[in-house]
Amino acid sequence: MDILQFEKQSLRLPSAIDEIHDELFEQKHVRVYVKRDDLIHPIISGNKWRKLREYIQIAQFNGHKHVISFGGAYSNHLYALAYAGKELGISTTGIIRGDELTAESNIYLTQMKNWGMELIFINRADYQQKRIPEGFKTSDSLIIAEGGFGNAAITGIKEIVHELCDVAFDHIICTVGTGTTYLGLCDSTSKTIVHGILTLNNLTEIESNATLLNIPIQQLYSSYIFGKYANQPEELIQFCEVFSHKHQLKIEPIYTGKMFYGLYDLIQKDTFKPGSRLLALHTGGVKP
Ligand SMILES: Cc1ncc(COP(=O)(O)O)c(C=O)c1O
């Protein structure tokens, strides 16, 4: 299937924008909207399609028969790639961090295997070097970096801002993993301030990637990491549960939970002028 047909048949694009209400927002005179990229698709949800789209187009256009990428045992990126590969007729390989793992280690890996992704488990030292074992890389393979990081993904992210058309927001808030989404947003708008909530201790890496790609970065916050990637303290879990219930909007503690937690705190601390319109990007991550 080609990409346009797939988008038309299977994806909800452009994604919706919903306003959410809270006493805090009223008290601080700000309006908060959520760009519902989580509703694009149950599996290729959030920023996943945005980041993969251009790579798949490149693969199809250049006749790559195979796409290889990297991720951890619970990688949303590889999960989405495995499914996209199945739907779009591209064979995929996931290089997974941890040679102690197998396709039966969790239901997501099993599902990815069932969708036809070849899973290669490598030790952490090799993974750090992104070393592809001999024999798996061929001349017609397209290699996508971990989390989709790269210019093609940044181009795909820009579509989010195009979808806003002329609706004006003063601030956009997103969560930051590899920083691809954040850099794509920073590169697409100069009128709107883009706030990135870090989920791991990689500020230096993001700053150097921004320099490398010549993208001016805006506001980045390291105060909502809760120690390290994937830490889920009770306070954060509680916040996610209360938020999900109150707004009927599912979030999870690794990415979007940290973002909304940070957003509430920034509003509380009067970061945004009264009258501001804020757009939070829901990047998905709530697996079915
Ligand atoms: C649900 C979710 N949100 C946000 C991110 C972070 O996005 P990025 O890596 O583009 O910073 C990820 C990781 O890719 C993710 O899985």
Short mmCIF file of C-alpha atoms and ligand atoms in Angstrom, two decimals:
data_model
loop_
_atom_site.label_atom_id
_atom_site.label_comp_id
_atom_site.label_asym_id
_atom_site.label_seq_id
_atom_site.Cartn_x
_atom_site.Cartn_y
_atom_site.Cartn_z
CA MET A 1 0.00 0.00 0.00
CA ASP A 2 1.30 3.48 -0.64
CA ILE A 3 1.57 6.12 2.05
CA LEU A 4 -1.25 8.39 0.89
CA GLN A 5 -3.66 5.49 0.68
CA PHE A 6 -2.61 4.29 4.14
CA GLU A 7 -3.07 7.76 5.64
CA LYS A 8 -6.48 8.10 4.08
CA GLN A 9 -7.71 4.64 5.06
CA SER A 10 -6.15 4.12 8.46
CA LEU A 11 -5.01 7.35 10.10
CA ARG A 12 -6.92 10.22 11.68
CA LEU A 13 -5.17 13.19 10.16
CA PRO A 14 -5.09 16.09 10.75
CA SER A 15 -5.28 15.30 14.45
CA ALA A 16 -7.91 17.02 16.56
CA ILE A 17 -7.33 19.86 19.01
CA ASP A 18 -9.33 19.72 22.28
CA GLU A 19 -9.48 22.35 24.98
CA ILE A 20 -9.13 21.12 28.56
CA HIS A 21 -10.39 23.02 31.59
CA ASP A 22 -9.10 23.32 35.12
CA GLU A 23 -9.52 25.69 38.08
CA LEU A 24 -5.78 26.40 37.87
CA PHE A 25 -6.04 27.56 34.24
CA GLU A 26 -8.94 29.86 35.14
CA GLN A 27 -7.12 31.25 38.14
CA LYS A 28 -4.04 32.02 36.01
CA HIS A 29 -6.07 33.20 33.00
CA VAL A 30 -4.55 30.80 30.49
CA ARG A 31 -6.28 28.50 28.02
CA VAL A 32 -4.90 25.03 27.46
CA TYR A 33 -5.48 22.96 24.33
CA VAL A 34 -4.23 19.48 23.51
CA LYS A 35 -3.17 18.42 20.02
CA ARG A 36 -4.51 14.87 19.99
CA ASP A 37 -1.80 13.05 18.07
CA ASP A 38 -2.55 10.14 20.41
CA LEU A 39 -5.71 9.59 18.36
CA ILE A 40 -3.94 9.31 14.98
CA HIS A 41 -3.89 5.51 15.25
CA PRO A 42 -4.03 2.98 18.13
CA ILE A 43 -0.51 1.69 17.39
CA ILE A 44 1.27 4.25 15.21
CA SER A 45 0.09 6.93 17.55
CA GLY A 46 1.43 10.24 18.78
CA ASN A 47 4.65 11.39 17.22
CA LYS A 48 5.34 7.94 15.74
CA TRP A 49 3.71 8.40 12.36
CA ARG A 50 5.02 11.95 12.16
CA LYS A 51 8.58 10.67 12.64
CA LEU A 52 8.32 7.56 10.46
CA ARG A 53 6.44 8.97 7.48
CA GLU A 54 9.37 10.50 5.62
CA TYR A 55 11.62 7.50 6.24
CA ILE A 56 9.02 5.18 4.78
CA GLN A 57 8.62 7.47 1.82
CA ILE A 58 12.39 7.50 1.29
CA ALA A 59 12.46 3.69 1.59
CA GLN A 60 9.65 3.25 -0.95
CA PHE A 61 10.99 5.87 -3.33
CA ASN A 62 14.56 4.56 -3.32
CA GLY A 63 13.54 0.92 -3.52
CA HIS A 64 14.91 -0.06 -0.08
CA LYS A 65 13.55 -3.50 0.63
CA HIS A 66 14.32 -3.36 4.28
CA VAL A 67 14.29 -0.90 7.19
CA ILE A 68 16.41 -1.35 10.31
CA SER A 69 16.08 0.61 13.53
CA PHE A 70 17.01 0.52 17.21
CA GLY A 71 15.24 0.59 20.57
CA GLY A 72 14.76 -0.77 24.06
CA ALA A 73 12.51 -3.68 25.03
CA TYR A 74 9.48 -1.36 25.29
CA SER A 75 10.30 0.98 22.41
CA ASN A 76 7.17 2.74 21.10
CA HIS A 77 9.19 3.63 18.00
CA LEU A 78 10.01 0.01 17.09
CA TYR A 79 6.49 -1.11 17.94
CA ALA A 80 5.10 1.47 15.49
CA LEU A 81 7.72 0.61 12.86
CA ALA A 82 6.89 -3.10 13.05
CA TYR A 83 3.22 -2.38 12.47
CA ALA A 84 3.86 0.19 9.72
CA GLY A 85 6.17 -2.28 7.98
CA LYS A 86 3.45 -4.93 8.01
CA GLU A 87 0.81 -2.53 6.69
CA LEU A 88 2.99 -0.92 4.04
CA GLY A 89 4.76 -4.06 2.84
CA ILE A 90 8.27 -3.19 4.05
CA SER A 91 10.37 -5.77 5.84
CA THR A 92 11.77 -4.53 9.15
CA THR A 93 14.46 -5.42 11.65
CA GLY A 94 14.52 -4.15 15.22
CA ILE A 95 17.88 -4.12 16.97
CA ILE A 96 16.96 -4.44 20.63
CA ARG A 97 19.07 -3.40 23.64
CA GLY A 98 19.72 -6.44 25.85
CA ASP A 99 21.03 -9.84 24.76
CA GLU A 100 19.28 -11.46 27.73
CA LEU A 101 15.91 -10.74 26.08
CA THR A 102 13.87 -12.87 23.70
CA ALA A 103 10.74 -12.28 21.64
CA GLU A 104 8.81 -13.76 24.55
CA SER A 105 10.17 -11.28 27.11
CA ASN A 106 7.13 -9.05 26.81
CA ILE A 107 3.87 -8.91 24.87
CA TYR A 108 5.07 -6.01 22.72
CA LEU A 109 8.13 -7.87 21.46
CA THR A 110 5.99 -10.90 20.76
CA GLN A 111 3.53 -8.74 18.86
CA MET A 112 6.32 -7.11 16.84
CA LYS A 113 7.63 -10.53 15.89
CA ASN A 114 4.13 -11.63 14.88
CA TRP A 115 3.83 -8.56 12.66
CA GLY A 116 6.90 -9.79 10.84
CA MET A 117 9.69 -7.72 12.40
CA GLU A 118 12.97 -9.57 12.72
CA LEU A 119 14.24 -9.03 16.28
CA ILE A 120 17.97 -8.97 16.98
CA PHE A 121 19.00 -8.76 20.65
CA ILE A 122 22.43 -7.31 21.26
CA ASN A 123 24.42 -6.59 24.41
CA ARG A 124 24.44 -3.12 25.90
CA ALA A 125 28.00 -2.27 24.87
CA ASP A 126 27.31 -3.06 21.20
CA TYR A 127 23.98 -1.26 21.46
CA GLN A 128 25.70 1.88 22.69
CA GLN A 129 27.82 1.83 19.53
CA LYS A 130 24.68 1.02 17.48
CA ARG A 131 26.65 -1.88 16.07
CA ILE A 132 24.59 -3.94 13.64
CA PRO A 133 25.69 -7.60 13.76
CA GLU A 134 27.39 -8.96 10.65
CA GLY A 135 25.03 -10.17 7.99
CA PHE A 136 22.00 -8.10 8.94
CA LYS A 137 22.84 -4.90 7.12
CA THR A 138 22.50 -5.06 3.37
CA SER A 139 23.03 -2.44 0.70
CA ASP A 140 19.30 -2.07 0.25
CA SER A 141 18.58 -1.47 3.95
CA LEU A 142 17.52 1.93 5.19
CA ILE A 143 18.83 2.52 8.71
CA ILE A 144 16.81 4.73 11.04
CA ALA A 145 18.46 5.97 14.23
CA GLU A 146 17.03 5.22 17.68
CA GLY A 147 13.71 6.97 18.25
CA GLY A 148 13.73 8.04 14.59
CA PHE A 149 16.15 10.90 15.21
CA GLY A 150 17.19 12.64 11.99
CA ASN A 151 16.22 15.18 9.36
CA ALA A 152 13.48 13.04 7.83
CA ALA A 153 11.71 12.80 11.19
CA ILE A 154 12.11 16.52 11.79
CA THR A 155 10.45 17.17 8.43
CA GLY A 156 7.55 14.93 9.45
CA ILE A 157 7.12 16.75 12.76
CA LYS A 158 6.75 20.07 10.94
CA GLU A 159 3.41 18.83 9.65
CA ILE A 160 2.03 19.35 13.18
CA VAL A 161 2.57 23.08 12.87
CA HIS A 162 1.17 23.12 9.32
CA GLU A 163 -2.00 21.51 10.69
CA LEU A 164 -2.50 24.43 13.06
CA CYS A 165 -3.15 26.60 9.98
CA ASP A 166 -3.85 30.07 11.24
CA VAL A 167 -4.99 29.17 14.74
CA ALA A 168 -2.65 31.11 16.97
CA PHE A 169 -1.00 29.67 20.07
CA ASP A 170 1.50 31.59 22.18
CA HIS A 171 3.25 28.48 23.48
CA ILE A 172 3.62 24.84 22.46
CA ILE A 173 4.63 22.28 25.08
CA CYS A 174 5.98 18.83 24.28
CA THR A 175 7.82 16.02 25.97
CA VAL A 176 11.46 15.33 25.02
CA GLY A 177 13.10 11.93 24.54
CA THR A 178 15.61 12.01 21.70
CA GLY A 179 14.52 15.63 21.13
CA THR A 180 13.43 14.98 17.54
CA THR A 181 9.88 16.19 18.11
CA TYR A 182 11.03 19.22 20.05
CA LEU A 183 13.61 20.21 17.41
CA GLY A 184 11.06 19.73 14.63
CA LEU A 185 8.68 22.08 16.41
CA CYS A 186 11.40 24.65 17.11
CA ASP A 187 12.37 24.51 13.43
CA SER A 188 8.81 25.10 12.23
CA THR A 189 7.79 28.14 14.16
CA SER A 190 9.41 31.34 15.26
CA LYS A 191 6.19 33.01 16.40
CA THR A 192 5.34 30.44 19.05
CA ILE A 193 7.60 29.62 21.99
CA VAL A 194 8.29 25.88 22.17
CA HIS A 195 8.76 24.40 25.67
CA GLY A 196 10.33 20.97 25.98
CA ILE A 197 9.97 18.86 29.13
CA LEU A 198 12.94 16.48 29.33
CA THR A 199 12.28 12.86 30.32
CA LEU A 200 15.93 11.86 30.69
CA ASN A 201 19.22 13.50 31.50
CA ASN A 202 20.25 14.34 27.94
CA LEU A 203 20.17 18.13 27.81
CA THR A 204 23.75 18.40 26.53
CA GLU A 205 23.07 15.92 23.74
CA ILE A 206 19.96 17.81 22.64
CA GLU A 207 21.81 21.10 22.66
CA SER A 208 24.60 19.68 20.53
CA ASN A 209 22.11 18.08 18.10
CA ALA A 210 20.41 21.46 17.78
CA THR A 211 23.75 23.08 16.96
CA LEU A 212 24.55 20.33 14.47
CA LEU A 213 21.22 20.77 12.69
CA ASN A 214 21.35 24.55 13.04
CA ILE A 215 18.01 24.74 14.84
CA PRO A 216 17.61 27.51 17.41
CA ILE A 217 16.31 25.93 20.60
CA GLN A 218 13.91 27.69 22.91
CA GLN A 219 12.88 26.62 26.43
CA LEU A 220 14.00 23.26 27.80
CA TYR A 221 13.29 22.04 31.36
CA SER A 222 15.23 19.39 33.27
CA SER A 223 13.17 19.73 36.45
CA TYR A 224 10.56 17.09 35.65
CA ILE A 225 12.75 14.04 34.94
CA PHE A 226 12.09 12.52 38.38
CA GLY A 227 15.65 11.25 38.62
CA LYS A 228 16.11 9.27 35.45
CA TYR A 229 14.30 7.88 32.41
CA ALA A 230 11.25 5.74 33.22
CA ASN A 231 11.35 6.45 36.97
CA GLN A 232 7.77 6.36 38.15
CA PRO A 233 7.46 7.74 41.66
CA GLU A 234 4.10 7.59 43.41
CA GLU A 235 3.59 11.36 43.02
CA LEU A 236 3.82 11.10 39.23
CA ILE A 237 1.62 8.01 39.02
CA GLN A 238 -0.99 9.76 41.16
CA PHE A 239 -0.82 12.85 38.95
CA CYS A 240 -1.38 10.75 35.81
CA GLU A 241 -4.36 8.97 37.35
CA VAL A 242 -6.02 12.18 38.54
CA PHE A 243 -5.33 13.94 35.22
CA SER A 244 -6.60 11.01 33.11
CA HIS A 245 -9.78 10.80 35.16
CA LYS A 246 -10.44 14.53 35.30
CA HIS A 247 -9.91 15.21 31.59
CA GLN A 248 -10.92 11.80 30.25
CA LEU A 249 -7.57 11.83 28.50
CA LYS A 250 -5.13 8.96 29.05
CA ILE A 251 -1.51 9.79 29.80
CA GLU A 252 1.37 7.60 30.98
CA PRO A 253 4.20 8.40 33.40
CA ILE A 254 7.17 8.04 31.02
CA TYR A 255 6.49 10.79 28.49
CA THR A 256 3.14 12.60 28.49
CA GLY A 257 2.71 12.31 32.27
CA LYS A 258 5.95 14.19 32.84
CA MET A 259 4.92 16.77 30.26
CA PHE A 260 1.54 17.54 31.83
CA TYR A 261 3.06 17.48 35.31
CA GLY A 262 5.60 20.06 34.12
CA LEU A 263 2.96 22.10 32.36
CA TYR A 264 0.84 22.37 35.52
CA ASP A 265 3.90 23.40 37.50
CA LEU A 266 4.93 26.02 34.93
CA ILE A 267 1.40 27.46 34.93
CA GLN A 268 1.42 27.49 38.73
CA LYS A 269 4.72 29.40 38.67
CA ASP A 270 3.29 32.09 36.33
CA THR A 271 5.57 31.19 33.42
CA PHE A 272 2.86 32.20 30.94
CA LYS A 273 1.33 35.66 30.77
CA PRO A 274 -2.40 35.98 31.56
CA GLY A 275 -4.34 35.61 28.33
CA SER A 276 -1.87 33.09 26.84
CA ARG A 277 -3.07 30.23 24.68
CA LEU A 278 -1.09 27.05 25.26
CA LEU A 279 -0.97 23.96 23.09
CA ALA A 280 0.24 20.70 24.65
CA LEU A 281 1.21 18.00 22.17
CA HIS A 282 -0.04 14.54 23.18
CA THR A 283 2.63 12.29 21.71
CA GLY A 284 0.82 9.03 22.49
CA GLY A 285 2.60 6.20 24.26
CA VAL A 286 -0.49 4.64 25.83
CA LYS A 287 -0.30 1.18 24.28
CA PRO A 288 -3.53 -0.76 23.68
C1 LIG B 1 5.03 8.48 23.62
C2 LIG B 1 6.28 9.22 23.34
N1 LIG B 1 6.27 10.55 23.49
C3 LIG B 1 7.40 11.27 23.27
C4 LIG B 1 8.58 10.67 22.91
C5 LIG B 1 9.79 11.51 22.73
O1 LIG B 1 9.90 11.95 21.43
P1 LIG B 1 11.31 12.39 20.86
O2 LIG B 1 12.17 11.18 20.87
O3 LIG B 1 11.00 12.85 19.49
O4 LIG B 1 11.84 13.44 21.74
C6 LIG B 1 8.63 9.28 22.72
C7 LIG B 1 9.86 8.60 22.29
O5 LIG B 1 10.13 8.47 21.14
C8 LIG B 1 7.44 8.54 22.94
O6 LIG B 1 7.43 7.20 22.79
#
